[in-house]
XYZ file of C-alpha atoms in Angstrom:
174
model
C 10.290 8.614 9.276
C 10.709 8.526 13.055
C 11.612 11.405 15.334
C 13.297 11.340 18.732
C 9.905 11.770 20.478
C 8.594 8.501 18.948
C 6.287 10.277 16.503
C 6.446 8.935 12.965
C 5.301 10.358 9.640
C 3.032 8.179 7.515
C 1.238 8.306 4.184
C -2.151 6.680 3.683
C -3.943 6.076 0.407
C -7.692 5.772 0.859
C -10.726 5.292 -1.369
C -13.943 7.060 -0.403
C -17.503 7.113 -1.661
C -18.454 10.414 -3.289
C -20.960 11.383 -0.596
C -21.182 14.497 1.605
C -19.234 14.073 4.839
C -17.202 11.001 3.743
C -13.849 12.792 3.865
C -14.520 14.368 7.281
C -15.690 11.027 8.702
C -12.631 9.253 7.291
C -10.287 11.690 9.012
C -11.825 11.279 12.496
C -9.975 8.032 13.397
C -6.662 9.805 12.801
C -7.345 12.376 15.531
C -8.995 9.787 17.782
C -5.771 7.755 17.829
C -3.344 10.622 18.398
C -2.585 11.502 14.786
C -1.923 14.971 13.433
C -2.814 15.750 9.808
C -0.017 17.171 7.698
C -1.799 17.211 4.326
C -4.814 15.805 2.493
C -4.867 15.383 -1.285
C -8.461 14.730 -2.349
C -8.717 13.829 -6.042
C -12.446 14.480 -6.439
C -12.122 14.719 -10.237
C -10.612 11.218 -10.405
C -12.250 7.846 -9.894
C -10.797 4.483 -8.965
C -11.812 1.382 -10.967
C -14.522 0.867 -8.343
C -15.912 4.389 -8.892
C -14.576 5.807 -5.633
C -12.553 8.941 -4.884
C -8.800 8.481 -4.217
C -7.460 10.405 -1.218
C -3.868 10.627 0.012
C -3.261 11.655 3.618
C 0.043 12.524 5.298
C 0.073 12.415 9.090
C 2.247 12.261 12.160
C 1.361 9.940 15.026
C 3.040 8.008 17.817
C 4.594 4.911 16.233
C 2.725 2.535 18.537
C -0.653 4.071 17.549
C -0.368 3.785 13.748
C -2.012 0.332 13.603
C -4.853 1.760 15.727
C -5.348 4.492 13.102
C -5.575 1.851 10.354
C -7.978 -0.280 12.412
C -10.108 2.800 13.176
C -10.365 3.617 9.483
C -11.349 0.041 8.605
C -13.906 -0.016 11.443
C -15.560 3.010 9.801
C -15.661 1.184 6.461
C -12.891 3.244 4.864
C -10.919 1.378 2.192
C -7.214 1.665 3.033
C -5.396 0.978 -0.225
C -1.910 1.637 1.141
C -0.441 2.628 4.466
C 3.166 3.622 3.971
C 4.829 2.055 0.988
C 5.914 -1.124 2.716
C 2.633 -1.699 4.540
C 0.972 -3.349 1.553
C 4.250 -4.042 -0.171
C 3.326 -7.268 -1.982
C 0.750 -7.122 -4.747
C -0.701 -10.135 -6.519
C -3.566 -10.892 -8.850
C -6.260 -13.544 -8.676
C -9.346 -14.391 -10.667
C -12.564 -15.357 -8.901
C -15.130 -17.281 -10.924
C -18.627 -18.445 -10.081
C -21.933 -16.897 -9.093
C -20.281 -13.722 -7.810
C -23.388 -11.569 -7.896
C -25.629 -14.182 -6.251
C -23.071 -14.669 -3.461
C -22.863 -10.864 -2.935
C -19.614 -9.603 -4.437
C -19.620 -6.529 -2.174
C -19.761 -8.735 0.915
C -16.997 -10.945 -0.514
C -14.739 -7.914 -0.997
C -15.469 -6.663 2.543
C -14.601 -10.098 3.923
C -11.333 -10.160 1.992
C -10.419 -6.730 3.376
C -11.482 -7.637 6.913
C -8.144 -9.413 7.294
C -5.682 -6.683 8.216
C -3.126 -8.314 5.915
C -4.895 -7.601 2.590
C -6.437 -4.746 0.603
C -8.349 -4.859 -2.676
C -6.452 -2.476 -4.959
C -8.238 -3.113 -8.252
C -11.382 -4.904 -9.366
C -12.788 -5.745 -12.779
C -16.028 -7.729 -13.093
C -17.046 -9.634 -16.227
C -20.603 -10.944 -16.536
C -21.077 -11.573 -20.278
C -24.219 -13.681 -19.764
C -25.801 -11.360 -17.194
C -25.687 -11.211 -13.413
C -27.702 -14.412 -12.968
C -25.030 -16.497 -14.736
C -21.461 -17.398 -13.846
C -19.226 -14.342 -13.818
C -15.588 -13.626 -13.102
C -13.756 -10.923 -11.208
C -10.141 -9.939 -11.636
C -8.685 -8.726 -8.339
C -5.373 -7.014 -7.731
C -4.686 -7.446 -4.037
C -2.077 -5.845 -1.834
C -0.665 -7.719 1.127
C 1.523 -6.582 3.967
C 5.157 -7.352 3.319
C 5.801 -11.003 4.124
C 2.088 -11.866 4.462
C 1.121 -12.690 0.880
C 0.538 -16.356 1.778
C -1.840 -15.465 4.626
C -3.703 -13.037 2.363
C -4.071 -15.669 -0.335
C -5.296 -18.203 2.227
C -7.970 -15.681 3.336
C -9.183 -15.399 -0.278
C -9.236 -19.206 -0.655
C -11.309 -19.715 2.511
C -13.891 -17.135 1.482
C -14.091 -18.552 -2.053
C -14.492 -22.132 -0.753
C -17.303 -21.099 1.577
C -19.130 -19.292 -1.244
C -18.547 -21.992 -3.872
C -16.262 -19.808 -5.979
C -13.181 -20.867 -7.934
C -9.871 -19.050 -7.389
C -7.248 -18.915 -10.128
C -4.080 -17.731 -8.400
C -1.770 -15.938 -8.618
C -2.031 -14.697 -12.179
C 1.306 -12.909 -12.136
C 3.534 -10.986 -9.800
C 3.122 -7.219 -9.874
C 4.525 -4.331 -7.981
């Protein structure tokens, strides 16, 4: 929602580690980039599939600074699951297969999210023969509206470099 003064209202969905100071640190980039907090809903009793705490933030900020807020959050290592409903408006699912643990799954996920066009929304890892063997990871990814192809290409490049197989997309989802 945009006002006459160019300030817009936004909703962010974040995932935070359950550590002291994580919420306060995650909110700093909002103020640093001209944002004003309207509300924070911190679901400490809930956990995401990755074991993190879901947080929803409503804020006002100058329209031209909103991308700076998102970039500031990502620079601090905050997982931005959604930024306004249309921001990551296209979800899709892929399966990664290979030596996921040996190639550092955490690093792989950070690399996928380093592209501003994609966010990891859900992760499920299967390693029936142990972490030393071939494993698979189901990923539900969110892409900015109109940028699903670029997001998928990012996943392919990372997988190729790490010797992983990508089965894509498994099905459309919303």
